[in-house]
Coordinates of C-alpha atoms in Angstrom, one line a residue:
Chain A
M1 CA -16.4 -10.1 29.2
A2 CA -20.3 -10.6 29.0
L3 CA -20.1 -7.0 28.3
V4 CA -17.8 -7.8 25.2
E5 CA -20.4 -10.5 24.3
Q6 CA -23.1 -8.4 24.5
G7 CA -21.6 -6.4 21.8
K8 CA -21.5 -8.6 19.4
T9 CA -24.2 -9.7 19.4
V10 CA -26.0 -6.1 19.3
A11 CA -23.6 -5.6 16.0
Q12 CA -24.4 -7.7 14.2
P13 CA -27.6 -8.9 13.5
W14 CA -29.4 -10.4 10.8
W15 CA -29.3 -8.3 7.7
F16 CA -33.4 -7.9 7.5
E17 CA -33.0 -5.9 10.3
R18 CA -30.7 -4.0 9.9
I19 CA -32.5 -2.0 7.2
T20 CA -34.3 1.0 8.5
A21 CA -37.8 2.5 7.9
P22 CA -36.5 4.8 5.5
W23 CA -35.2 2.4 3.2
W24 CA -37.6 0.4 2.8
V25 CA -40.1 3.8 2.1
L26 CA -37.6 4.3 -0.8
A27 CA -37.7 0.9 -1.8
A28 CA -41.2 0.7 -2.1
V29 CA -41.4 4.1 -4.1
L30 CA -38.2 3.6 -6.0
L31 CA -40.3 0.1 -7.3
T32 CA -43.4 1.3 -8.0
M33 CA -42.6 4.4 -9.7
P34 CA -43.7 3.3 -13.3
V35 CA -47.6 3.3 -11.7
W36 CA -48.0 6.9 -10.8
V37 CA -45.7 8.8 -13.2
N38 CA -45.0 8.9 -17.0
D39 CA -42.6 7.9 -19.5
F40 CA -40.6 10.8 -19.8
I41 CA -40.1 11.0 -15.8
L42 CA -39.2 7.2 -16.1
F43 CA -37.0 7.4 -19.5
Q44 CA -35.4 10.7 -19.0
V45 CA -35.3 11.7 -15.6
M46 CA -34.8 8.7 -13.3
G47 CA -32.7 6.4 -15.9
W48 CA -29.9 9.2 -16.5
T49 CA -30.4 10.1 -12.5
F50 CA -29.1 6.4 -12.0
I51 CA -27.0 6.2 -15.2
L52 CA -25.1 9.5 -14.2
G53 CA -25.2 8.0 -9.9
M54 CA -23.4 5.2 -11.0
I55 CA -20.2 6.7 -12.5
A56 CA -20.6 9.5 -10.1
L57 CA -20.5 7.0 -7.7
S58 CA -17.3 5.2 -9.1
M59 CA -15.6 8.7 -8.5
M60 CA -17.1 8.8 -4.8
F61 CA -15.7 4.9 -4.2
L62 CA -12.3 6.1 -4.8
A63 CA -11.9 9.9 -3.4
G64 CA -14.4 9.3 -0.4
Y65 CA -13.1 5.7 0.3
G66 CA -9.4 5.8 -1.2
G67 CA -8.4 9.5 -1.1
M68 CA -8.1 10.1 -5.4
V69 CA -9.7 12.4 -6.7
S70 CA -9.8 10.6 -10.3
L71 CA -11.7 12.7 -13.4
I72 CA -11.4 9.7 -15.6
Q73 CA -14.3 7.9 -14.7
M74 CA -16.4 9.8 -17.5
S75 CA -13.9 8.6 -20.4
V76 CA -14.2 4.9 -18.6
A77 CA -17.7 4.9 -18.9
A78 CA -17.4 6.3 -22.5
M79 CA -14.8 4.0 -23.0
G80 CA -17.8 0.8 -22.0
G81 CA -20.2 2.4 -24.5
Y82 CA -17.8 3.2 -27.1
M83 CA -16.8 -0.7 -26.6
V84 CA -21.2 -1.8 -26.9
A85 CA -20.6 0.2 -30.0
I86 CA -17.7 -1.6 -31.9
F87 CA -18.3 -4.9 -30.8
G88 CA -21.9 -4.7 -31.1
T89 CA -24.5 -3.7 -33.6
S90 CA -24.8 0.2 -34.8
G91 CA -25.4 2.1 -37.8
M92 CA -22.2 2.3 -38.5
G93 CA -21.7 -1.3 -40.1
E94 CA -18.6 -1.0 -41.4
I95 CA -17.0 -0.7 -37.6
S96 CA -19.1 -2.7 -35.6
M97 CA -18.7 -6.2 -35.5
G98 CA -22.0 -7.5 -34.7
L99 CA -21.2 -9.5 -31.9
S100 CA -23.8 -11.0 -29.8
W101 CA -24.6 -10.0 -25.7
W102 CA -23.2 -12.0 -24.5
L103 CA -19.5 -11.7 -25.8
Y104 CA -19.6 -7.9 -26.1
I105 CA -20.7 -7.1 -22.6
P106 CA -18.3 -8.5 -20.9
I107 CA -15.7 -7.3 -23.4
A108 CA -16.4 -4.4 -23.0
I109 CA -16.3 -3.6 -19.0
V110 CA -13.1 -5.8 -19.5
I111 CA -11.1 -3.3 -22.1
A112 CA -12.8 -0.2 -20.0
A113 CA -11.7 -1.8 -16.4
I114 CA -8.4 -2.2 -18.4
F115 CA -8.1 1.6 -19.6
G116 CA -9.3 2.6 -16.0
T117 CA -6.4 0.6 -14.7
I118 CA -3.6 1.8 -16.6
V119 CA -5.0 5.4 -16.0
G120 CA -4.7 4.5 -12.5
A121 CA -1.6 3.3 -12.5
L122 CA 0.3 6.1 -13.7
A123 CA -2.5 8.5 -11.8
V124 CA -1.4 6.7 -8.0
R125 CA 1.9 8.2 -8.2
T126 CA 0.9 11.3 -7.6
E127 CA -1.3 12.9 -5.0
G128 CA -3.9 15.6 -4.9
I129 CA -3.9 17.9 -7.0
Y130 CA -1.6 16.5 -9.5
T131 CA -4.0 13.7 -9.6
I132 CA -6.7 15.7 -10.9
M133 CA -4.8 16.8 -13.3
I134 CA -3.3 13.5 -14.7
T135 CA -6.4 12.2 -15.1
L136 CA -8.6 15.1 -16.1
A137 CA -5.2 15.4 -18.8
I138 CA -6.1 11.9 -19.7
A139 CA -9.2 12.9 -20.2
A140 CA -9.1 15.7 -22.4
A141 CA -6.6 13.4 -24.9
F142 CA -9.3 10.8 -24.5
F143 CA -11.9 12.8 -26.1
Y144 CA -9.0 14.3 -28.9
F145 CA -8.6 11.0 -29.2
T146 CA -12.3 9.9 -30.4
R147 CA -13.0 12.9 -32.5
Q148 CA -9.6 12.6 -34.6
N149 CA -9.6 8.9 -35.3
Y150 CA -12.0 7.4 -37.7
T151 CA -11.0 3.7 -37.9
I152 CA -12.3 3.0 -34.5
F153 CA -14.3 5.2 -33.0
N154 CA -15.5 6.9 -36.2
G155 CA -14.3 10.4 -35.2
Y156 CA -16.4 13.4 -34.4
S157 CA -19.9 11.4 -35.1
G158 CA -19.6 8.5 -33.5
F159 CA -21.9 6.0 -33.5
N160 CA -26.0 6.0 -33.9
L161 CA -28.4 3.5 -33.6
V162 CA -26.9 1.4 -30.4
V163 CA -30.1 -0.2 -28.7
P164 CA -30.0 -2.7 -26.0
P165 CA -30.7 -6.6 -27.0
M166 CA -34.3 -7.7 -27.3
L167 CA -33.4 -10.4 -24.4
F168 CA -36.5 -12.3 -22.7
G169 CA -38.7 -10.6 -25.7
V170 CA -38.6 -7.3 -23.6
D171 CA -37.7 -4.0 -25.6
W172 CA -35.1 -3.1 -23.1
R173 CA -35.2 0.6 -24.5
Q174 CA -39.1 1.1 -23.6
P175 CA -39.3 3.6 -21.0
M176 CA -40.5 0.8 -17.8
P177 CA -38.2 -1.7 -18.9
F178 CA -34.9 0.5 -19.2
Y179 CA -36.4 2.4 -15.9
Y180 CA -36.0 -1.5 -13.8
L181 CA -33.1 -2.1 -16.0
S182 CA -30.7 1.0 -14.5
L183 CA -32.3 0.8 -11.4
G184 CA -31.2 -2.7 -11.0
C185 CA -27.9 -1.9 -12.2
A186 CA -27.6 0.9 -9.8
V187 CA -28.8 -1.2 -6.6
L188 CA -26.3 -3.6 -7.6
C189 CA -23.5 -1.3 -7.7
Y190 CA -24.5 0.5 -4.7
L191 CA -24.9 -2.4 -2.4
A192 CA -21.3 -4.1 -4.2
V193 CA -20.0 -1.0 -3.2
V194 CA -21.5 -0.9 0.7
Y195 CA -20.4 -4.1 0.9
V196 CA -16.8 -3.8 -0.1
A197 CA -16.1 -1.3 1.9
R198 CA -16.4 -2.9 4.9
A199 CA -14.3 -5.7 3.7
P200 CA -10.2 -6.2 4.1
F201 CA -10.1 -4.4 0.4
G202 CA -12.0 -1.4 1.2
L203 CA -11.1 -1.3 4.7
A204 CA -7.6 -0.8 3.6
L205 CA -8.4 1.1 1.2
Q206 CA -9.6 3.7 3.8
G207 CA -6.5 3.1 5.7
V208 CA -4.2 4.1 2.3
R209 CA -6.5 7.3 2.7
D210 CA -5.3 8.3 6.1
N211 CA -2.2 7.1 6.2
P212 CA 0.0 5.4 3.2
R213 CA 3.1 5.4 5.0
R214 CA 1.5 3.5 8.1
M215 CA -0.2 1.0 5.9
A216 CA 3.4 0.2 4.2
A217 CA 4.4 -0.3 7.8
L218 CA 1.5 -2.7 8.2
G219 CA 2.6 -5.1 5.2
F220 CA 0.3 -3.7 2.1
N221 CA 1.3 -2.7 -0.9
V222 CA 0.1 0.5 -1.0
T223 CA 0.6 0.8 -5.0
A224 CA -0.6 -1.8 -5.9
H225 CA -4.0 -1.6 -3.3
R226 CA -4.6 2.0 -5.0
V227 CA -4.3 0.2 -8.9
A228 CA -6.9 -2.3 -7.6
A229 CA -9.5 0.2 -6.2
Y230 CA -9.1 1.9 -10.2
T231 CA -9.7 -1.0 -11.7
F232 CA -13.0 -2.1 -9.2
A233 CA -14.3 2.2 -9.7
S234 CA -13.6 1.4 -13.8
V235 CA -16.2 -1.9 -14.0
I236 CA -18.9 0.4 -11.9
A237 CA -18.4 3.4 -14.7
A238 CA -18.4 0.7 -17.2
I239 CA -21.6 -0.8 -16.7
G240 CA -23.1 3.2 -15.9
G241 CA -21.8 3.6 -19.6
I242 CA -22.6 0.9 -21.6
L243 CA -26.7 2.2 -20.3
L244 CA -25.9 5.6 -21.4
V245 CA -25.5 4.3 -24.9
W246 CA -28.0 2.6 -24.7
Q247 CA -30.4 5.5 -23.3
N248 CA -29.1 7.1 -25.6
A249 CA -29.0 5.0 -28.6
Q250 CA -25.3 6.8 -29.6
I251 CA -22.3 8.3 -28.2
A252 CA -20.0 10.6 -29.9
P253 CA -16.9 12.1 -28.4
G254 CA -19.1 14.7 -26.5
T255 CA -20.0 11.8 -24.5
A256 CA -17.0 12.5 -22.7
G257 CA -15.9 16.2 -23.6
I258 CA -14.1 17.7 -20.7
P259 CA -18.1 19.7 -19.7
A260 CA -19.1 15.8 -19.2
V261 CA -16.0 15.4 -17.0
I262 CA -16.5 18.2 -15.0
D263 CA -20.5 17.5 -14.3
I264 CA -19.0 13.8 -12.4
L265 CA -16.8 16.2 -10.3
V266 CA -19.8 18.3 -9.7
I267 CA -22.5 15.7 -9.0
A268 CA -20.4 13.7 -6.8
V269 CA -19.4 16.8 -4.6
V270 CA -23.0 18.5 -4.7
G271 CA -24.1 14.6 -3.3
G272 CA -21.4 14.0 -0.7
I273 CA -18.7 12.2 -1.2
S274 CA -18.6 11.0 2.5
R275 CA -21.4 7.4 2.0
P276 CA -22.0 5.7 -1.6
I277 CA -26.2 7.3 -1.9
G278 CA -24.3 11.0 -1.7
P279 CA -23.8 10.6 -6.0
F280 CA -27.1 9.5 -6.6
I281 CA -28.6 12.5 -4.7
G282 CA -25.8 14.3 -6.5
A283 CA -27.3 13.1 -10.3
L284 CA -31.2 13.4 -8.9
I285 CA -30.6 17.2 -8.3
Y286 CA -28.6 17.4 -11.3
V287 CA -30.7 16.2 -14.0
L288 CA -33.9 18.0 -12.2
L289 CA -31.8 21.2 -13.1
R290 CA -30.5 20.2 -15.9
T291 CA -34.6 19.1 -17.3
F292 CA -36.4 21.5 -15.3
S293 CA -34.6 24.9 -15.2
P294 CA -34.7 25.3 -18.8
D295 CA -39.2 26.0 -18.2
V296 CA -38.1 28.0 -15.0
L297 CA -35.9 30.4 -16.7
M298 CA -37.4 30.9 -19.5
A299 CA -40.9 31.8 -16.7
F300 CA -38.6 34.5 -15.6
G301 CA -37.6 36.2 -19.4
L302 CA -33.8 34.2 -19.6
S303 CA -32.8 31.8 -22.3
G304 CA -33.3 28.1 -21.9
E305 CA -29.7 27.5 -22.7
R306 CA -28.6 28.7 -19.5
F307 CA -29.4 25.5 -17.6
K308 CA -25.9 25.8 -16.9
L309 CA -25.7 29.0 -14.7
L310 CA -28.4 27.7 -12.6
I311 CA -26.0 24.4 -12.0
G312 CA -23.4 26.5 -11.6
L313 CA -24.7 28.3 -8.5
G314 CA -26.2 25.1 -7.3
F315 CA -22.7 24.4 -6.9
L316 CA -21.2 27.0 -5.9
T317 CA -24.2 27.5 -3.0
V318 CA -23.3 23.5 -1.7
V319 CA -19.7 23.9 -1.2
F320 CA -20.2 27.2 0.3
F321 CA -22.7 26.3 2.9
S322 CA -21.4 22.5 2.8
P323 CA -18.1 21.3 1.3
D324 CA -19.1 18.0 2.0
G325 CA -22.6 17.7 0.0
V326 CA -26.0 17.1 0.9
L327 CA -25.6 14.6 2.6
G328 CA -23.5 17.0 4.7
L329 CA -26.2 18.8 5.4
W330 CA -28.2 16.2 6.2
D331 CA -25.6 14.9 8.8
R332 CA -25.7 18.0 10.7
W333 CA -29.5 18.4 10.4
Q334 CA -29.7 15.1 12.1
A335 CA -26.7 15.7 14.8
R336 CA -28.5 19.1 15.8
R337 CA -32.4 17.2 16.2
A338 CA -30.7 14.6 18.2
R339 CA -29.3 17.2 20.2
S340 CA -32.5 19.5 21.0
R341 CA -34.0 16.2 22.2
D342 CA -34.9 15.4 25.9
P343 CA -32.3 13.2 27.0
L344 CA -34.8 11.7 29.1
T345 CA -38.1 11.4 27.3
G346 CA -36.5 11.4 23.5
G347 CA -39.4 13.8 22.8
E348 CA -38.6 17.3 21.1
T349 CA -37.8 20.4 23.6
Chain B
M1 CA -3.2 -13.3 28.1
T2 CA -0.5 -14.2 25.0
L3 CA 0.8 -11.4 23.0
V4 CA 1.9 -13.4 20.3
E5 CA 0.4 -16.5 19.7
D6 CA 0.8 -16.9 15.8
T7 CA 4.1 -19.0 16.6
R8 CA 3.6 -21.4 13.2
A9 CA 4.4 -17.7 11.2
A10 CA 7.2 -17.4 13.5
D11 CA 8.5 -21.1 13.3
R12 CA 8.5 -21.4 9.5
L13 CA 10.1 -17.4 9.2
G14 CA 12.5 -18.8 12.2
S15 CA 13.6 -21.3 9.7
V16 CA 15.9 -18.7 7.3
S17 CA 17.5 -16.8 10.6
S18 CA 21.0 -16.1 11.7
G19 CA 21.3 -15.6 15.0
N20 CA 21.0 -12.0 14.2
A21 CA 17.7 -9.9 13.4
L22 CA 19.4 -7.1 12.1
E23 CA 22.7 -6.2 10.7
L24 CA 23.8 -2.3 9.7
R25 CA 27.0 -2.6 7.0
G26 CA 28.3 0.9 6.7
V27 CA 24.6 2.9 6.6
T28 CA 24.8 6.3 4.8
K29 CA 21.7 8.3 4.5
M30 CA 21.9 12.1 3.0
F31 CA 19.2 14.4 2.5
G32 CA 21.5 16.2 0.1
A33 CA 24.8 17.8 1.3
L34 CA 23.4 16.5 4.7
S35 CA 24.7 13.1 6.4
A36 CA 20.8 12.3 8.5
I37 CA 23.3 9.5 9.5
S38 CA 26.9 8.1 8.3
D39 CA 28.6 4.5 8.2
V40 CA 26.2 3.7 11.0
T41 CA 27.5 -0.7 11.9
L42 CA 25.4 -1.7 14.4
T43 CA 24.2 -5.9 14.8
V44 CA 21.4 -7.1 16.8
Q45 CA 20.5 -10.2 17.9
S46 CA 17.2 -12.1 17.6
G47 CA 15.7 -11.6 21.2
E48 CA 17.7 -8.7 22.0
R49 CA 16.7 -5.2 23.6
R50 CA 18.3 -2.6 22.7
A51 CA 17.9 1.0 23.5
V52 CA 19.4 4.1 21.0
L53 CA 20.2 7.0 22.7
G54 CA 21.0 10.2 21.7
S55 CA 19.6 14.1 21.7
N56 CA 17.7 15.4 19.0
G57 CA 19.1 15.3 15.4
A58 CA 21.5 12.6 16.6
G59 CA 19.7 10.3 13.7
K60 CA 17.8 7.6 15.5
T61 CA 14.7 8.0 13.8
T62 CA 16.2 8.3 10.2
L63 CA 17.7 5.2 11.3
F64 CA 14.3 3.5 11.8
N65 CA 13.4 4.8 8.7
C66 CA 16.1 3.4 6.5
V67 CA 15.5 -0.2 8.8
T68 CA 11.7 -0.3 7.9
G69 CA 12.3 1.3 4.3
D70 CA 10.4 4.0 4.4
F71 CA 13.8 5.9 3.1
L72 CA 16.5 4.0 0.9
P73 CA 19.8 4.3 2.5
T74 CA 22.5 6.4 0.2
S75 CA 24.6 3.2 0.9
G76 CA 25.3 0.3 3.2
T77 CA 23.1 -2.7 3.7
I78 CA 21.1 -3.8 6.1
R79 CA 20.2 -7.3 6.5
L80 CA 17.3 -8.7 8.0
F81 CA 17.3 -12.0 10.0
G82 CA 19.8 -12.8 7.7
E83 CA 18.4 -11.6 4.4
D84 CA 19.6 -8.8 2.8
V85 CA 16.5 -6.1 2.3
T86 CA 18.3 -3.2 1.5
R87 CA 16.4 -2.5 -1.7
F88 CA 13.5 -4.2 -0.2
P89 CA 9.9 -2.1 0.0
A90 CA 8.7 -1.3 3.7
Y91 CA 6.0 -3.9 3.1
E92 CA 8.2 -6.9 1.9
R93 CA 10.5 -6.1 5.3
I94 CA 6.9 -6.0 7.2
R95 CA 5.8 -9.5 5.6
R96 CA 9.6 -10.7 7.1
G97 CA 8.0 -10.1 10.9
L98 CA 9.5 -6.5 11.4
R99 CA 6.9 -3.7 13.0
R100 CA 7.7 -0.5 14.4
T101 CA 5.7 2.1 16.0
Y102 CA 6.2 5.7 15.3
Q103 CA 7.1 8.9 17.2
I104 CA 4.3 10.8 16.0
S105 CA 1.1 8.4 15.9
L106 CA 0.8 7.1 12.6
L107 CA -2.9 5.9 13.2
F108 CA -5.8 5.8 10.4
N109 CA -8.2 8.9 11.6
G110 CA -11.4 7.9 9.9
L111 CA -12.0 4.6 11.4
T112 CA -12.3 2.4 14.6
V113 CA -10.0 0.8 17.2
A114 CA -11.2 -2.2 15.5
D115 CA -10.9 -1.5 12.5
N116 CA -7.1 0.0 13.0
V117 CA -6.0 -3.4 14.3
Y118 CA -7.6 -5.4 11.9
L119 CA -5.5 -4.2 8.8
A120 CA -2.4 -4.0 11.0
C121 CA -3.5 -8.1 11.4
R122 CA -4.5 -8.2 7.5
G123 CA -1.4 -6.7 6.9
V124 CA 0.5 -9.7 7.7
S125 CA -1.4 -12.2 6.7
R126 CA -3.1 -13.5 3.6
G127 CA -6.4 -11.5 1.6
R128 CA -5.1 -8.5 2.2
F129 CA -6.9 -8.0 -1.6
S130 CA -9.9 -10.1 -0.3
F131 CA -13.5 -8.1 -1.9
L132 CA -15.6 -10.7 0.9
R133 CA -16.2 -9.3 4.3
P134 CA -14.6 -11.5 7.3
R135 CA -17.2 -14.3 9.1
E136 CA -18.3 -12.4 12.8
D137 CA -15.9 -15.5 13.8
D138 CA -13.4 -15.2 11.5
A139 CA -9.8 -15.3 13.4
L140 CA -8.1 -12.0 12.8
L141 CA -10.8 -10.6 14.2
T142 CA -10.5 -12.5 17.1
R143 CA -7.2 -11.9 16.9
A144 CA -7.3 -8.4 16.2
D145 CA -10.2 -7.9 19.3
E146 CA -7.5 -9.6 21.7
L147 CA -4.8 -6.9 20.9
V148 CA -7.3 -4.2 21.6
E149 CA -7.7 -5.8 24.8
A150 CA -4.1 -5.9 25.6
V151 CA -3.3 -2.4 25.0
H152 CA -6.9 -1.8 27.1
L153 CA -8.3 -0.3 24.8
T154 CA -11.5 -2.9 25.1
E155 CA -14.0 0.1 25.8
W156 CA -13.4 2.1 23.0
R157 CA -13.1 -0.2 20.4
D158 CA -15.7 1.0 18.2
T159 CA -14.6 4.6 18.6
A160 CA -13.4 6.4 15.6
V161 CA -9.4 7.0 16.5
A162 CA -9.3 10.6 15.4
N163 CA -11.9 11.0 19.5
L164 CA -9.1 8.7 21.2
S165 CA -7.1 10.6 23.6
Y166 CA -3.3 11.5 23.1
G167 CA -2.3 8.7 25.4
Q168 CA -4.7 6.4 23.9
Q169 CA -3.5 6.5 20.4
R170 CA -0.4 6.3 21.9
Q171 CA -1.5 2.5 23.1
L172 CA -3.2 1.9 19.7
E173 CA 0.5 2.7 18.2
I174 CA 2.1 -0.5 20.0
A175 CA -0.9 -2.7 19.3
L176 CA -1.1 -1.9 15.4
A177 CA 3.1 -3.1 15.9
L178 CA 2.1 -6.4 17.7
A179 CA -0.2 -7.4 15.1
G180 CA 0.3 -10.9 13.2
A181 CA 3.8 -12.9 14.0
P182 CA 6.6 -9.9 15.5
R183 CA 9.9 -10.9 15.7
F184 CA 11.6 -7.4 15.8
I185 CA 10.1 -4.4 17.1
L186 CA 11.4 -0.6 16.4
F187 CA 9.8 1.8 18.8
D188 CA 10.1 5.3 18.0
E189 CA 9.9 6.9 21.8
P190 CA 6.6 5.2 22.6
A191 CA 6.8 7.1 25.9
A192 CA 6.4 10.5 24.5
G193 CA 3.5 12.5 26.1
L194 CA 2.3 9.6 28.6
S195 CA 1.7 10.1 32.3
P196 CA 4.0 8.4 34.8
A197 CA 1.2 5.3 35.6
E198 CA 0.9 5.5 31.4
R199 CA 4.7 4.8 31.4
A200 CA 4.6 2.4 33.9
E201 CA 2.1 0.1 32.2
L202 CA 4.5 0.3 29.1
V203 CA 7.2 -0.7 31.1
A204 CA 4.7 -3.6 32.1
I205 CA 3.9 -4.5 28.2
L206 CA 7.5 -4.1 26.8
R207 CA 9.0 -6.6 29.6
G208 CA 6.1 -8.9 28.9
L209 CA 7.0 -9.3 25.0
P210 CA 7.9 -12.5 24.5
G211 CA 10.9 -13.8 24.8
H212 CA 11.9 -14.3 20.6
I213 CA 10.9 -11.0 20.1
G214 CA 13.7 -8.6 19.9
Y215 CA 13.2 -4.3 19.9
I216 CA 15.1 -1.2 19.5
I217 CA 13.6 1.7 21.6
I218 CA 14.4 5.1 21.0
E219 CA 13.2 7.0 24.3
H220 CA 14.5 9.9 25.9
D221 CA 13.0 9.0 29.5
M222 CA 16.3 7.2 30.9
D223 CA 14.3 5.8 33.6
V224 CA 12.0 3.5 30.9
A225 CA 15.1 3.0 28.5
L226 CA 17.5 1.5 31.0
R227 CA 14.6 -0.9 32.6
V228 CA 13.8 -1.8 29.3
A229 CA 16.8 -2.6 27.2
E230 CA 19.7 -4.7 28.0
S231 CA 21.9 -3.3 25.8
V232 CA 22.5 0.3 25.1
T233 CA 24.0 2.2 22.0
M234 CA 24.5 6.2 21.9
M235 CA 24.4 8.4 18.9
H236 CA 25.9 11.4 18.2
N237 CA 25.5 13.3 15.3
G238 CA 24.1 10.3 13.0
R239 CA 27.4 8.1 13.9
I240 CA 27.4 5.4 16.7
F241 CA 29.7 6.9 19.7
K242 CA 29.3 4.3 22.5
E243 CA 27.9 0.5 22.8
G244 CA 28.0 -1.6 25.8
T245 CA 25.4 -2.3 28.5
P246 CA 23.3 -0.2 30.8
E247 CA 25.6 0.3 33.4
E248 CA 28.7 1.0 31.4
I249 CA 26.7 4.0 29.1
E250 CA 25.6 5.4 32.4
N251 CA 28.7 5.6 34.1
D252 CA 30.5 6.6 31.1
Q253 CA 32.3 9.5 31.2
E254 CA 32.2 11.0 28.1
V255 CA 28.3 10.0 27.7
Q256 CA 27.9 12.1 30.9
E257 CA 29.2 15.1 29.4
L258 CA 26.8 14.6 26.0
Y259 CA 23.9 13.6 26.7
L260 CA 23.5 12.9 30.3
G261 CA 25.1 15.9 31.4
D262 CA 23.0 18.5 29.7
G263 CA 19.9 18.3 31.6
H264 CA 18.1 15.6 29.9
G265 CA 18.2 12.7 32.1

């Protein structure tokens, strides 16, 4: 009995002690980044990484914890972005309603969440590849609908001049404020996923992933649980989508076109869907490749537009060597290092 | 160690109960043209312990699947504690006090032993959708730990299920079925693949269940089945073939020819 009690105190230390050194280093690097990198890196590279990371995180939540590979997350994000443009202000004065920020932000998140929930309600009745197909089909339909509908989505040209509100006298589209805004949102979404994963809802979702039939035999409504997971993931995707429209200052059908939908899948898979940090790693790799590969390609005398070739090759390499992404590589490397340690002294052998 | 202590929930549910835990009337399940079970009529009283015997393909597991709602029967009615649950989804039946174990362990391989049992406790209580983590002194966490201890897995409580031995997974199966306030349990070959020592432990666990919990056990091992059951139903080709006390069944000429005579006993 004493053994059990001792185990309990070790398993539940105060939260502060549970944060290990690498996390403190990461926090310090991220918080001080504006001091030592230029505006381009802050706004384009890091801002975009956090945004894509959040959207891919919503996919990771569904795929990693729920076992449902949903390709609708980019469309849900774009729905959030569109709603900000429609209910807030944009260059399209005849459509945009010009509501104030404390109205249009919640409205955008709620509408995007409803959209994601409806898609989820359709998709959860299918399994595996059929979930991928049905969500991809709806994503394609969303793309064509936004391109052809001019009364709400302003068709091909979409909305421009969509900027964040001037809150507290700060222009949130300036590189440094936008960096901290997107960092803050990304950290909140990350912590929310980490927290929920160990809450009854998240645990039950992992149970549904491992064995839906047994979950029903334990008293869980499996379908309702899966749909609720879509709702939760949609909220995260919507926050990412709102930041995305602010960063670009515009939104158009291409924001959630099929290539963008596939990019989110690539990001999540390359990073790894076993833990919530994976999508952010994947997003950083994707953004770095996307940003700097034209320069690299041109140095080799190739056309800079072929960056997709590099991304595709990178994707193939990662999937070939590590089906569970960069996180999987890391885990295996850690395991090998632990094995090679001397069991007596703890040093490297 | 009491295996079931949530008597409050049991009392609440007990008020709607008639004398019978389970009543099947003319239950038939067709898979295409093949009838897995046909016209099964069966009554099990509250607290009664029944063994269901029969050769492979006799329809025993299909019967369980119909009772728990894994499949809907093609025809017939199923009443649980007097309530018609024929068209209820599985989770609604579980919330009314029904539990089952599976012949082939159906566990959550990616989760630890403690998480598996915690989910089982959570499934039959409120807060299934809670976004808040349980507090350290959460009653369900304590209850889950007790169940882990009851099936002798305390040492492995933080081990992922995928890393447990076969026998340990069978023990965990039983812990999941005992979560909450079970009133009637379906055990599907709980002894399959267990060593003689583990079988003895299983018999002890089953005999130690509180008196108000009835169960049906499917078991090929007559030694186990006849020691833990007070009545026996024989199935053959999807139909009820014989019902009686263990002694009657053991000494029945037809049963011996059909089942005990062919090397199973």
